[in-house]
Coordinates of C-alpha atoms in Angstrom, one line a residue:
Chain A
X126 CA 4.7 218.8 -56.6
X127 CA 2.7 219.9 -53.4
X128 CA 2.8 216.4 -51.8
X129 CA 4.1 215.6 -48.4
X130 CA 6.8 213.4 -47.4
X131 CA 4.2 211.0 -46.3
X132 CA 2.1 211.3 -49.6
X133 CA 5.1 210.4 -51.3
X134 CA 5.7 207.4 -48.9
X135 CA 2.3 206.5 -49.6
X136 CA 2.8 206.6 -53.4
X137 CA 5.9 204.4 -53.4
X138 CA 3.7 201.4 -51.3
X139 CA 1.0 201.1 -53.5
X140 CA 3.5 201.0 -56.5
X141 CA 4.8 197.9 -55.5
X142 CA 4.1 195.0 -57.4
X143 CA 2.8 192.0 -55.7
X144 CA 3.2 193.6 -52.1
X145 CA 0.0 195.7 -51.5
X146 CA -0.7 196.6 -47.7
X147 CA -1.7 193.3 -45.7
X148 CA 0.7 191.1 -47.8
X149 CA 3.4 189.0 -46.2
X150 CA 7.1 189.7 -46.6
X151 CA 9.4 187.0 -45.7
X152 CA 12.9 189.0 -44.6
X153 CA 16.1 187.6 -43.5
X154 CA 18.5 188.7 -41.0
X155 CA 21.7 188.3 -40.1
X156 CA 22.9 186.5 -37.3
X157 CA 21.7 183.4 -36.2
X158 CA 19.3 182.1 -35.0
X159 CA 17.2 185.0 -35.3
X160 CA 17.6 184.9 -38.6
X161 CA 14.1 184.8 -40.1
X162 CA 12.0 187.6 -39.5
X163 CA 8.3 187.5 -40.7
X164 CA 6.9 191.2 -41.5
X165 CA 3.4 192.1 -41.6
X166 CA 2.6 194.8 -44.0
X167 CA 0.0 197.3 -42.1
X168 CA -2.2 199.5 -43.2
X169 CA -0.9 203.3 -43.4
X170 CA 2.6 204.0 -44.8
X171 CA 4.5 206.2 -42.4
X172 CA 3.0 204.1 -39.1
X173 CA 5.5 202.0 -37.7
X174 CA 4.5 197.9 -39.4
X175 CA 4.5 195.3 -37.5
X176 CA 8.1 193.4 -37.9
X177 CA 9.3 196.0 -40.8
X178 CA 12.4 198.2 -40.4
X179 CA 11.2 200.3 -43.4
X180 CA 9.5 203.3 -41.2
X181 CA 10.6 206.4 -40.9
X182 CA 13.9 207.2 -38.8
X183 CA 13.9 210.9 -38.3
X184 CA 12.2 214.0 -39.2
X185 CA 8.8 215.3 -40.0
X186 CA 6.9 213.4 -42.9
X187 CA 4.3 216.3 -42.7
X188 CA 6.2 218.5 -44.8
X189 CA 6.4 219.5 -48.4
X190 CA 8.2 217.0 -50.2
X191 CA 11.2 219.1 -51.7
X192 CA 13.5 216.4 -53.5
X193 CA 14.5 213.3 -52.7
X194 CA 17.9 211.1 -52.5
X195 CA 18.4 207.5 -52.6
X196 CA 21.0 206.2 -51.4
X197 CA 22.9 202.6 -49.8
X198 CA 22.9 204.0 -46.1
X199 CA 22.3 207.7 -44.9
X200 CA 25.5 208.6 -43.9
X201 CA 26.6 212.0 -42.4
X202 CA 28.1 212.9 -46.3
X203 CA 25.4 211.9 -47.9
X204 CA 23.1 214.0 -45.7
X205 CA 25.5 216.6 -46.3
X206 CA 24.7 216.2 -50.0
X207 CA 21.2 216.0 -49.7
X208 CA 21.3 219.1 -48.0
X209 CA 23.4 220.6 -50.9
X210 CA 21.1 219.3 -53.6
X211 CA 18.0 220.9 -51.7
X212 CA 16.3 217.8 -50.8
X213 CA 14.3 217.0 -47.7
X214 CA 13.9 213.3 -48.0
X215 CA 16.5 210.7 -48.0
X216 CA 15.1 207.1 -48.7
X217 CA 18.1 204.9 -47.3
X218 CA 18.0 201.0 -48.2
X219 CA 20.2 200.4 -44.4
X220 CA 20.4 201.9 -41.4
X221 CA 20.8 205.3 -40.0
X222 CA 22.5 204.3 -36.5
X223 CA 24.8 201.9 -37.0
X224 CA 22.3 198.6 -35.7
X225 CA 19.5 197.2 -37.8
X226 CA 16.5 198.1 -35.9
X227 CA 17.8 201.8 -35.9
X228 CA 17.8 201.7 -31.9
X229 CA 19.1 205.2 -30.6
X230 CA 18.7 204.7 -26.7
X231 CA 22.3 203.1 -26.2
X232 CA 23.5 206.4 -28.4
X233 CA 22.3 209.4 -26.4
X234 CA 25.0 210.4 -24.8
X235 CA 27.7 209.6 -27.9
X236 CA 29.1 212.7 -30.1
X237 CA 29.0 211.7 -33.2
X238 CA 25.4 210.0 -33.1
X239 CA 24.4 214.4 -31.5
X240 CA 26.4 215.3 -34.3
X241 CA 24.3 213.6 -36.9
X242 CA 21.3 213.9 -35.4
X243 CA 22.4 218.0 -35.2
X244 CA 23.0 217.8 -39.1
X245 CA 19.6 216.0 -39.7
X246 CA 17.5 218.6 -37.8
X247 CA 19.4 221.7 -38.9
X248 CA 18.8 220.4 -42.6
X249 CA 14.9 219.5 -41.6
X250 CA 15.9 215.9 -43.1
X251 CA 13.5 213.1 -43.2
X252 CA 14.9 209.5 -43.3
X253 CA 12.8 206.7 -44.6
X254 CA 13.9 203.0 -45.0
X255 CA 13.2 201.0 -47.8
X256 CA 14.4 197.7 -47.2
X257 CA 12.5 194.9 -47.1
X258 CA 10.4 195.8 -49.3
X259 CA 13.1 196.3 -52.3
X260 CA 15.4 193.8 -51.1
X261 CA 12.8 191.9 -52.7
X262 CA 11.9 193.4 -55.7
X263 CA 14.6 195.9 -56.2
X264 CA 18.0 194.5 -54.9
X265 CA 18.3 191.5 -57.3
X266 CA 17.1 192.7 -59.8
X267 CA 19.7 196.0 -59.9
X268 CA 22.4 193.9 -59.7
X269 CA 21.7 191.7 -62.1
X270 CA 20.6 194.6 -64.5
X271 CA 24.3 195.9 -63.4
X272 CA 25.9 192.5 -64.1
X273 CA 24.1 192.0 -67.7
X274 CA 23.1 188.7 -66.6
X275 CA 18.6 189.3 -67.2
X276 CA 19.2 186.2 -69.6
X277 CA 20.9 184.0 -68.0
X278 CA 17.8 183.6 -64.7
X279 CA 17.6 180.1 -63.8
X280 CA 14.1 179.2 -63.0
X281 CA 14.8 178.7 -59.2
X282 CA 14.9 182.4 -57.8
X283 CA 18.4 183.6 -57.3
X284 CA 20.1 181.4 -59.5
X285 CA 22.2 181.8 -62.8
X286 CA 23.1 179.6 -65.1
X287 CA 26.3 181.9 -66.8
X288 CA 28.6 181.0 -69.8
X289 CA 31.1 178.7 -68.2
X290 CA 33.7 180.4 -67.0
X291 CA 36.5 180.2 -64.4
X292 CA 36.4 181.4 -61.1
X293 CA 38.7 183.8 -61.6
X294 CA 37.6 184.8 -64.8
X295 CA 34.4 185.3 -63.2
X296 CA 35.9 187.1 -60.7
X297 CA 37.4 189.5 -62.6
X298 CA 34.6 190.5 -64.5
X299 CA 32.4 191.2 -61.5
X300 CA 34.8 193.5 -60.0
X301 CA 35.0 195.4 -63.1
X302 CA 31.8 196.0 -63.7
X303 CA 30.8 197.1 -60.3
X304 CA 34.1 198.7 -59.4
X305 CA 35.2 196.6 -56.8
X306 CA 39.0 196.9 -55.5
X307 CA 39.6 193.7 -53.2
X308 CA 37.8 190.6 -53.7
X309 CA 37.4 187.7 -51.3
X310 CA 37.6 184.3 -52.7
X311 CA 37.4 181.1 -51.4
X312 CA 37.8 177.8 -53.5
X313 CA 40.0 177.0 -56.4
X314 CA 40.1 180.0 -59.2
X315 CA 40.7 177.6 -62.0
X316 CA 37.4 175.9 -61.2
X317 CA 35.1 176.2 -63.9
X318 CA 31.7 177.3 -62.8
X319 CA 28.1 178.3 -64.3
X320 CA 25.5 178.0 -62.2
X321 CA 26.0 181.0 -59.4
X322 CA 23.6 181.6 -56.6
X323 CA 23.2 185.5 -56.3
X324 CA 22.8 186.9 -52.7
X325 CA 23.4 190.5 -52.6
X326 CA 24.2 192.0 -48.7
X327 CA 24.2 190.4 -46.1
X328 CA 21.2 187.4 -46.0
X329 CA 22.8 185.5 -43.2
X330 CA 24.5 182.6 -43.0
X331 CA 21.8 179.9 -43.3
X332 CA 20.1 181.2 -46.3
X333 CA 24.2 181.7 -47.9
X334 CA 24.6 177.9 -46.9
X335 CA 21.4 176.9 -47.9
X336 CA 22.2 178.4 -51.8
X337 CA 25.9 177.3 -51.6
X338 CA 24.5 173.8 -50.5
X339 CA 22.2 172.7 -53.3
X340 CA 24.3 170.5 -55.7
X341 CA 23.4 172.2 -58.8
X342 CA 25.4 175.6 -57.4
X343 CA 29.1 175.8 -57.8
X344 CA 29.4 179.4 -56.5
X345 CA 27.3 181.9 -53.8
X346 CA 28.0 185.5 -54.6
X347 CA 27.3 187.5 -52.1
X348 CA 27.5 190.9 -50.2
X349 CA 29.4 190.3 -47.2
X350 CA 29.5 187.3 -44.3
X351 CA 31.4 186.6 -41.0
X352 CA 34.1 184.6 -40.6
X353 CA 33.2 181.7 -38.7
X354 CA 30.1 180.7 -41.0
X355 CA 29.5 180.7 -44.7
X356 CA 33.4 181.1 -45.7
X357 CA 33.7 178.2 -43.2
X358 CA 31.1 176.0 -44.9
X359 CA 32.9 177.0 -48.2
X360 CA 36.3 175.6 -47.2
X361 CA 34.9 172.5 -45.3
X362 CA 32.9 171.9 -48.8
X363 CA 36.0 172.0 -50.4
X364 CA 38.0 169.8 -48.2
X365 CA 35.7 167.4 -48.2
X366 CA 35.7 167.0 -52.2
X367 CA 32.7 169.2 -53.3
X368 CA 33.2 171.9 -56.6
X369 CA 31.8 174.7 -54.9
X370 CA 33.4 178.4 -54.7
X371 CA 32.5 181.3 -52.5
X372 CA 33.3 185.3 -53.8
X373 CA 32.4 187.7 -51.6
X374 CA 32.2 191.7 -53.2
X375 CA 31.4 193.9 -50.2
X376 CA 27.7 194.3 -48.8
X377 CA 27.4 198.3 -50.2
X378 CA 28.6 196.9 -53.7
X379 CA 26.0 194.5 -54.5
X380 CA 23.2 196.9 -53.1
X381 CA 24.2 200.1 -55.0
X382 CA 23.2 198.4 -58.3
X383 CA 19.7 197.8 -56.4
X384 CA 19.8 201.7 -54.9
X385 CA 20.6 202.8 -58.7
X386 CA 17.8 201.2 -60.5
X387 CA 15.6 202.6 -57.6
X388 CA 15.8 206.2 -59.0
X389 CA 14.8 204.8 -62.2
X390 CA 11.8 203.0 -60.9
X391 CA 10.7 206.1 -59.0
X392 CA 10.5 208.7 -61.6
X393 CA 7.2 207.4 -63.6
X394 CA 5.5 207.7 -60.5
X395 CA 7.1 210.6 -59.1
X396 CA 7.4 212.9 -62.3
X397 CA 7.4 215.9 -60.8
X398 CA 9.6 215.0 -58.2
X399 CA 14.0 215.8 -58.1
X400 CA 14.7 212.3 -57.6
X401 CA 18.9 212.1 -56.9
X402 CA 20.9 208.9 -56.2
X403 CA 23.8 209.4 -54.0
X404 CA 26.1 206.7 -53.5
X405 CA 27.4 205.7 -50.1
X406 CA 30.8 204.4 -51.3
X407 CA 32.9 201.5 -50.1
X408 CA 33.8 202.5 -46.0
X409 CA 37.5 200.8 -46.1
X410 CA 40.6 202.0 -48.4
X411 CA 43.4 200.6 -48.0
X412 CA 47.3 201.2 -47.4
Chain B
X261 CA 48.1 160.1 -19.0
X262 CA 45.1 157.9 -18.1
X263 CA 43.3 160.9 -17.8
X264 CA 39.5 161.1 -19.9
X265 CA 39.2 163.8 -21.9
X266 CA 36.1 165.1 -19.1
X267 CA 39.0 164.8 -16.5
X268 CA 41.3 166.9 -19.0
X269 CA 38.7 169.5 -19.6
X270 CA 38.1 169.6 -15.6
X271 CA 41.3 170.2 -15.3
X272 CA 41.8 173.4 -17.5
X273 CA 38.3 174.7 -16.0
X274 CA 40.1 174.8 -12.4
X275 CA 43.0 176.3 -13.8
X276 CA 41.5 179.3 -15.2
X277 CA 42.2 182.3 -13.1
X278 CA 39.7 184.2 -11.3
X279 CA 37.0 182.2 -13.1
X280 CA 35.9 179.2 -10.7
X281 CA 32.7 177.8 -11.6
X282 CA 29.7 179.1 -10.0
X283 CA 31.4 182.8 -11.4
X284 CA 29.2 185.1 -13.6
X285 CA 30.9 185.9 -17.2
X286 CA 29.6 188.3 -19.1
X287 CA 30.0 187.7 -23.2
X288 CA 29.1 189.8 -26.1
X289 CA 27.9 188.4 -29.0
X290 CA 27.9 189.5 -32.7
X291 CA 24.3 190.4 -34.0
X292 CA 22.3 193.6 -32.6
X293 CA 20.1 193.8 -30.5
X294 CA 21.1 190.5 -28.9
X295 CA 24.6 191.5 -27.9
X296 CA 25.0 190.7 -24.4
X297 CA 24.1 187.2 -23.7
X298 CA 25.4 186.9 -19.4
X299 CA 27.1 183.3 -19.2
X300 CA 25.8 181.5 -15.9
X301 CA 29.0 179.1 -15.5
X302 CA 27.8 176.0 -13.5
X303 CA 29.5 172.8 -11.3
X304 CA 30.7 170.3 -13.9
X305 CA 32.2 170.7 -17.1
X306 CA 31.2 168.7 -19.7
X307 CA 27.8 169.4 -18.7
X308 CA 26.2 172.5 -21.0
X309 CA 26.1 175.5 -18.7
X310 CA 23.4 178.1 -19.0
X311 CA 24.4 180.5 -20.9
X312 CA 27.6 179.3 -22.4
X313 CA 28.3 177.7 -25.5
X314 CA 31.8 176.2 -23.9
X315 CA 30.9 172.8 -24.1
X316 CA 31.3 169.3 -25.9
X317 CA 30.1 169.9 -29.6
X318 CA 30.4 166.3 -30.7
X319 CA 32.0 162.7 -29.3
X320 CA 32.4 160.6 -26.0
X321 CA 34.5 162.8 -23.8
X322 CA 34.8 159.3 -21.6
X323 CA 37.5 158.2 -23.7
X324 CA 41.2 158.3 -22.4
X325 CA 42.6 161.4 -23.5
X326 CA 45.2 160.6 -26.3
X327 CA 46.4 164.1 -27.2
X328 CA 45.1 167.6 -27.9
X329 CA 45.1 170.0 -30.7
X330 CA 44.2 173.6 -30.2
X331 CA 42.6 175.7 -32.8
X332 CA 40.9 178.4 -33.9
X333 CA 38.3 176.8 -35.6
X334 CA 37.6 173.2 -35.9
X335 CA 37.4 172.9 -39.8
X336 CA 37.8 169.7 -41.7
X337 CA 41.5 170.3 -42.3
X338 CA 41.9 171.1 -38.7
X339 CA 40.2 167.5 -37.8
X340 CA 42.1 165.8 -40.5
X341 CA 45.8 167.3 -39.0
X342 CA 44.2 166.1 -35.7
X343 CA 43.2 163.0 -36.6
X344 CA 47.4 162.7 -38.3
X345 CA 48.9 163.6 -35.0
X346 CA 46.7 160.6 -33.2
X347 CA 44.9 163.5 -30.7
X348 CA 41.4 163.0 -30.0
X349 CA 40.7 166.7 -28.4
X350 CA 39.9 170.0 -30.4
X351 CA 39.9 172.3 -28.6
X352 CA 38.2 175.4 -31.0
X353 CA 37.6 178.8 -30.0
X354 CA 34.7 178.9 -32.2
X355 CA 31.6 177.1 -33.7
X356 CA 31.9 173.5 -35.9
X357 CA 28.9 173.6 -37.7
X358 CA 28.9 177.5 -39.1
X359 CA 26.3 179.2 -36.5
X360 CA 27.3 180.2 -33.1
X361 CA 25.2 177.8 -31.1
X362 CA 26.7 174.7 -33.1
X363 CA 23.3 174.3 -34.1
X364 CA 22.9 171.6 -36.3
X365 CA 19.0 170.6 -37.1
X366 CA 19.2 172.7 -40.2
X367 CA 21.7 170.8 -41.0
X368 CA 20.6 167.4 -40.7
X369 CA 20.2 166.7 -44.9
X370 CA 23.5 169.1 -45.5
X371 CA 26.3 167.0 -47.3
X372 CA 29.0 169.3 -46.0
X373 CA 27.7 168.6 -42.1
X374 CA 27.6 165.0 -43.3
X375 CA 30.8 164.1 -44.7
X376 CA 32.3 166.6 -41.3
X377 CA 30.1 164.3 -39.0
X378 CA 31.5 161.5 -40.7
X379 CA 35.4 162.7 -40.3
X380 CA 34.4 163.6 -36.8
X381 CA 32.9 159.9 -35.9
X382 CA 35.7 157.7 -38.0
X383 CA 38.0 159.3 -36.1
X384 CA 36.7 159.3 -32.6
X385 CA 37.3 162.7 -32.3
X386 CA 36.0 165.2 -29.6
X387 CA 35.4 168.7 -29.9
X388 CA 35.1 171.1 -26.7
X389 CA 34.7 174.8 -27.4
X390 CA 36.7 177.4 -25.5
X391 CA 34.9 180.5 -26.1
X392 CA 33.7 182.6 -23.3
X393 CA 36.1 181.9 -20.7
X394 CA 39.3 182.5 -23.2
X395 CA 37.6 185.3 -24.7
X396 CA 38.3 186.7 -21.2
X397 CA 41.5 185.3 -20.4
X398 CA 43.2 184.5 -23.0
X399 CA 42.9 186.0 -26.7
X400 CA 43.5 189.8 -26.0
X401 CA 46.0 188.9 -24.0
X402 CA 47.6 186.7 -26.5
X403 CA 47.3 189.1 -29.7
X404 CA 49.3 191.3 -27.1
X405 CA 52.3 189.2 -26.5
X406 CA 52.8 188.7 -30.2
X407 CA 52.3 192.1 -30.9
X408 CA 55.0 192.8 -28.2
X409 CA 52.4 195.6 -25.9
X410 CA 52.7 194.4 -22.6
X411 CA 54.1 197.8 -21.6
X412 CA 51.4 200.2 -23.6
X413 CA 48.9 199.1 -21.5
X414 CA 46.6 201.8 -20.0
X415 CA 44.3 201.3 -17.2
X416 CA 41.0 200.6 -18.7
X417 CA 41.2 197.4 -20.4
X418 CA 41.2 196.9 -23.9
X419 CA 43.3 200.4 -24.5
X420 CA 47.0 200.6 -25.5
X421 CA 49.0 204.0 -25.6
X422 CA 51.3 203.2 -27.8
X423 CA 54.2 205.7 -29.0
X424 CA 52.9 208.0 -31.9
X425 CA 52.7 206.9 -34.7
X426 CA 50.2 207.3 -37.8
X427 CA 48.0 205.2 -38.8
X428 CA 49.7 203.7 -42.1
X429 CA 52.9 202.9 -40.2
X430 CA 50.5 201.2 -37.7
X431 CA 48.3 199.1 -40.1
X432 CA 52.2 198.2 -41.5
X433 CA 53.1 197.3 -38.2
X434 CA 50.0 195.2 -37.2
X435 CA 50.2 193.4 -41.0
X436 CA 53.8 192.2 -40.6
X437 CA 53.3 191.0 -36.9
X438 CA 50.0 188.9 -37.7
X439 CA 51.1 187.8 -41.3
X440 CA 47.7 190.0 -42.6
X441 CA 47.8 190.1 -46.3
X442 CA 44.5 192.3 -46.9
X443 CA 44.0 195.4 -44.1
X444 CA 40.7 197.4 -44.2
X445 CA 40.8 201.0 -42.9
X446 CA 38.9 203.9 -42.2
X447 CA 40.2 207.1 -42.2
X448 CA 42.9 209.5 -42.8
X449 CA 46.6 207.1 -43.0
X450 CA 48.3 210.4 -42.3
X451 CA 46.7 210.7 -39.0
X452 CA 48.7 210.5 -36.0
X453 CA 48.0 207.9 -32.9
X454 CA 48.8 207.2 -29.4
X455 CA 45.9 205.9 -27.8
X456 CA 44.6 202.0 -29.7
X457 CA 41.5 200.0 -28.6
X458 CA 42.0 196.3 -29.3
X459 CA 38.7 194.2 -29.6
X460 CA 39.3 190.9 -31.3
X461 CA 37.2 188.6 -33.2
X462 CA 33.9 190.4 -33.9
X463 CA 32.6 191.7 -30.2
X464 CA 29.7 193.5 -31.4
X465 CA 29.4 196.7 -32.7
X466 CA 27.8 198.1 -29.8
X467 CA 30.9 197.3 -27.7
X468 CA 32.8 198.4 -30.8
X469 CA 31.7 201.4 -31.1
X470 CA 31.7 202.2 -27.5
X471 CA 35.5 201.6 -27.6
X472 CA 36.0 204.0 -30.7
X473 CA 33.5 206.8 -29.1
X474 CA 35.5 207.5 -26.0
X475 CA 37.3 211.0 -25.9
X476 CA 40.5 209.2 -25.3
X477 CA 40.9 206.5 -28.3
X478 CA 42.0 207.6 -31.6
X479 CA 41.7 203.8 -33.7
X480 CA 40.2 200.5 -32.7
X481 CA 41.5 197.8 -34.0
X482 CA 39.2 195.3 -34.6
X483 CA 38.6 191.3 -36.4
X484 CA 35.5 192.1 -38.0
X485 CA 32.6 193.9 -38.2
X486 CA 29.7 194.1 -40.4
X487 CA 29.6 197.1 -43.1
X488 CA 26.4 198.7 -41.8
X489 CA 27.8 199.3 -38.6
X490 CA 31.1 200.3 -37.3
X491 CA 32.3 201.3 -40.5
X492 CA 29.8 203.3 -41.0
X493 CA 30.3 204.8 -36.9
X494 CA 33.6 205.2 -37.8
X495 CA 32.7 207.4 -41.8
X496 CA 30.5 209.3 -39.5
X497 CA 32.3 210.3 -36.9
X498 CA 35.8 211.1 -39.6
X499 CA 32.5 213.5 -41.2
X500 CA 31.8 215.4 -38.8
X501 CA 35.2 216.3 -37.7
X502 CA 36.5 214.2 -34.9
X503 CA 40.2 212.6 -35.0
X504 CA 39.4 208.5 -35.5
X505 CA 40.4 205.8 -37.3
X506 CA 39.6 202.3 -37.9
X507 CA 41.1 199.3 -38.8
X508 CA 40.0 196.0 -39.7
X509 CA 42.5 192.9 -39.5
X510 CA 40.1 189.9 -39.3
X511 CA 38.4 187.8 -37.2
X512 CA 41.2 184.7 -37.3
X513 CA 44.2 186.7 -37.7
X514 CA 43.3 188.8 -34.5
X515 CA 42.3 185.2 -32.5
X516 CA 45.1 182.9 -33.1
X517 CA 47.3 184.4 -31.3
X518 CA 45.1 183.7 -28.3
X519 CA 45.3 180.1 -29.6
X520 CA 48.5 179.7 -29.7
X521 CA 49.3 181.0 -26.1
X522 CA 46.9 178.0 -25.2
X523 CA 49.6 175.8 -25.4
X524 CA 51.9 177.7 -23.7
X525 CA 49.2 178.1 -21.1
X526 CA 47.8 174.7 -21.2
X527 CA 50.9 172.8 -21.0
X528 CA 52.1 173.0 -17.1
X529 CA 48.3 172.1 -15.9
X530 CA 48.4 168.6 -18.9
X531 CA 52.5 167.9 -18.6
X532 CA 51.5 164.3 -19.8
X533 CA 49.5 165.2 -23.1
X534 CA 50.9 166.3 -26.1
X535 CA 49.4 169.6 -27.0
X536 CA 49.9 170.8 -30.7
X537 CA 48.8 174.1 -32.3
X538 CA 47.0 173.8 -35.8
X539 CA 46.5 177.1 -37.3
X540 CA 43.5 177.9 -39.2
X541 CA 44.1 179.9 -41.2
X542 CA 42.5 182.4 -42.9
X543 CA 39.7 181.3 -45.7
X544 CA 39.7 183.7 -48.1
X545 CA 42.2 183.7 -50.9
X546 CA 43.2 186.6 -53.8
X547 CA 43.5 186.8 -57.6

């Protein structure tokens, strides 16, 4: 293919269903109370839109496309890979430097931000974000193609309505099938549950609350929280008499799924394109 | 004591050292690119300061004082125990109603806030936070009595030189003093360490990784963190050759200690009011 990075780009937008240029994208952040962020879709891909992180982080976009990776975050191994596998464009689903707007002025002086930005340059990598716009069509819909659970949609977006099962039961089976090696649980794992509110990442607290606080949801899957909010609001639920349950799986588990069927989605309209997904991995092991 | 509970929280506001009111207190919050909120503190207490959220969350602080619990978090356990031991003061580090502001018009329709609200106003309980100002003087150096390193100290705050030891033997160390069940690390266990940064709670992962860039410090030692940041800092930098590690203990189990030395701290300035510690606790539970 003798497209650019930016033709690419270009390609990708307009294959989006229901989210053509101009359209409105309703994100969610963490951390309140910024928490809702309202991005305007502009024009061009590869000019910076208006209240979107998906833009491009580093490199030249000009350039011949040569292959491309997807991947959960860009992270010095996986540029390493990318490198190896002869691709030039990295389309990451988080950021690159370690904040969510990609900000790079408080990292100028720090080694290991010159030391990635040395690896990126030397390889002539370019990093695009793809974020809000598949968190919306892509994320959910990975994980639940992962999970096994396309007949099972509730009509209310996000919600499943599961065999009953326990909470452990449940438990285990999520962790197996996305390979998951320490689970967080709070709430009673003899509880029997079936309708689960399905909120991969992290979506902030309010949004967690606000799924974990409708009475027809006994458990909020989700990515990852903090400590002082949705775990808190779990437990207080609890104490206070309500059937509700809250597992958390890790933020880069329930994205992967999401970054996986990407690759998939890609290919028809990027046939002639190497289209690779490289997995970011869990960050913590353990003793 | 005949004291009201404004009186009582007068009184700990004098006692704090080197903070008078009128003093400038700088915080850092969780959440990029909002991290450093500065903390006007100003005359009276009781009255919200600019800046701070160490003030009265909920209930007439004009009532006579009748006993105080400190805590981590005020969940509805915590104000149930409370309410038990006839005290009518929580003192929490951090937020009732699961955002950091305590806001609560979100809230308003929630049946968790309401049957909390409800506890809160059956029981004529108040709730003051103690965040900023403890966050300063209190919670690192609590986590380092119970950890037993006065004498590591170095002379930029926040760092330990502790004698060398690797990192497993550390992370077994820091589990058995804090009673940590899960522990979440980055890096090589084999590697040796000297020099620790200790950040509690969730400071940011600016300030985070600020701690875990310097030349000098081989692991921070954090609460929390969110995966797409300092985790991913810490991959980074392990990638591209430097000597770091990181490890994760969580947000409460790295705070009560802080809470607990409260009492201690709390009790010569209120010699009339019983002061009781109720742990937290941490939410999350295991198969």
């Amino acid at each position: 293919m003798e497209n650019t990075i930016e033709q690419v780009v270009d390609i990708i937008l307009k294959s989006m269903p229901s989210a053509p240029p101009g359209d409105t994208v309703d994100t969610f952040r963490a951390g309140d109370p910024w928490q809702k962020v309202t991005g305007i879709l502009k024009s061009m891909p590869g000019t910076p839109r208006e209240g979107t992180i998906d833009t491009f982080k580093v490199g030249d976009p000009s350039q011949k496309v040569t292959g491309i990776v997807t991947t959960w975050l860009a992270s010095y191994e996986v540029i390493q890979r990318a490198s190896e596998l002869g691709a030039n464009l990295i389309i990451t689903h988080e950021p690159t430097y370690y904040n969510h707007f990609d900000n790079v002025d408080w990292l100028e002086d720090d080694p290991v931000y010159q030391a990635k930005r040395q690896l990126i340059d030397e390889n002539n990598i370019v990093i695009w974000r793809f974020h809000d716009l598949w968190d919306r069509h892509g994320i959910v819909p990975g994980l639940i193609r992962e999970l096994g659970w396309e007949d099972y949609a509730d009509a209310e977006p996000n919600l499943y309505n599961i065999p009953s099962t326990s909470v452990k039961d449940l438990t285990i089976s999520l962790k197996e099938k996305l390979g998951i090696r320490v689970e967080q649980v709070v709430g009673d794992l003899e509880m029997v549950c079936h309708c689960v509110a399905v909120s991969p990442g992290w979506a902030g607290a309010r949004r967690q609350i606000r799924f974990l606080g409708q009475d027809s949801v006994d458990v909020l899957i989700c990515g990852e929280t903090n400590e002082c909010v949705t775990c808190e609001y779990a437990r207080d639920a609890i104490a206070a008499g309500k059937r509700k349950a809250l597992i958390v799986l890790g933020h880069v588990y329930t994205e992967e799924p999401g970054m996986k069927w990407l690759v998939e989605w890609l290919r028809p309209h990027l046939p002639d394109v190497a289209i690779t997904r490289v997995p970011t991995g869990y960050p913590f092991g353990a003793l």
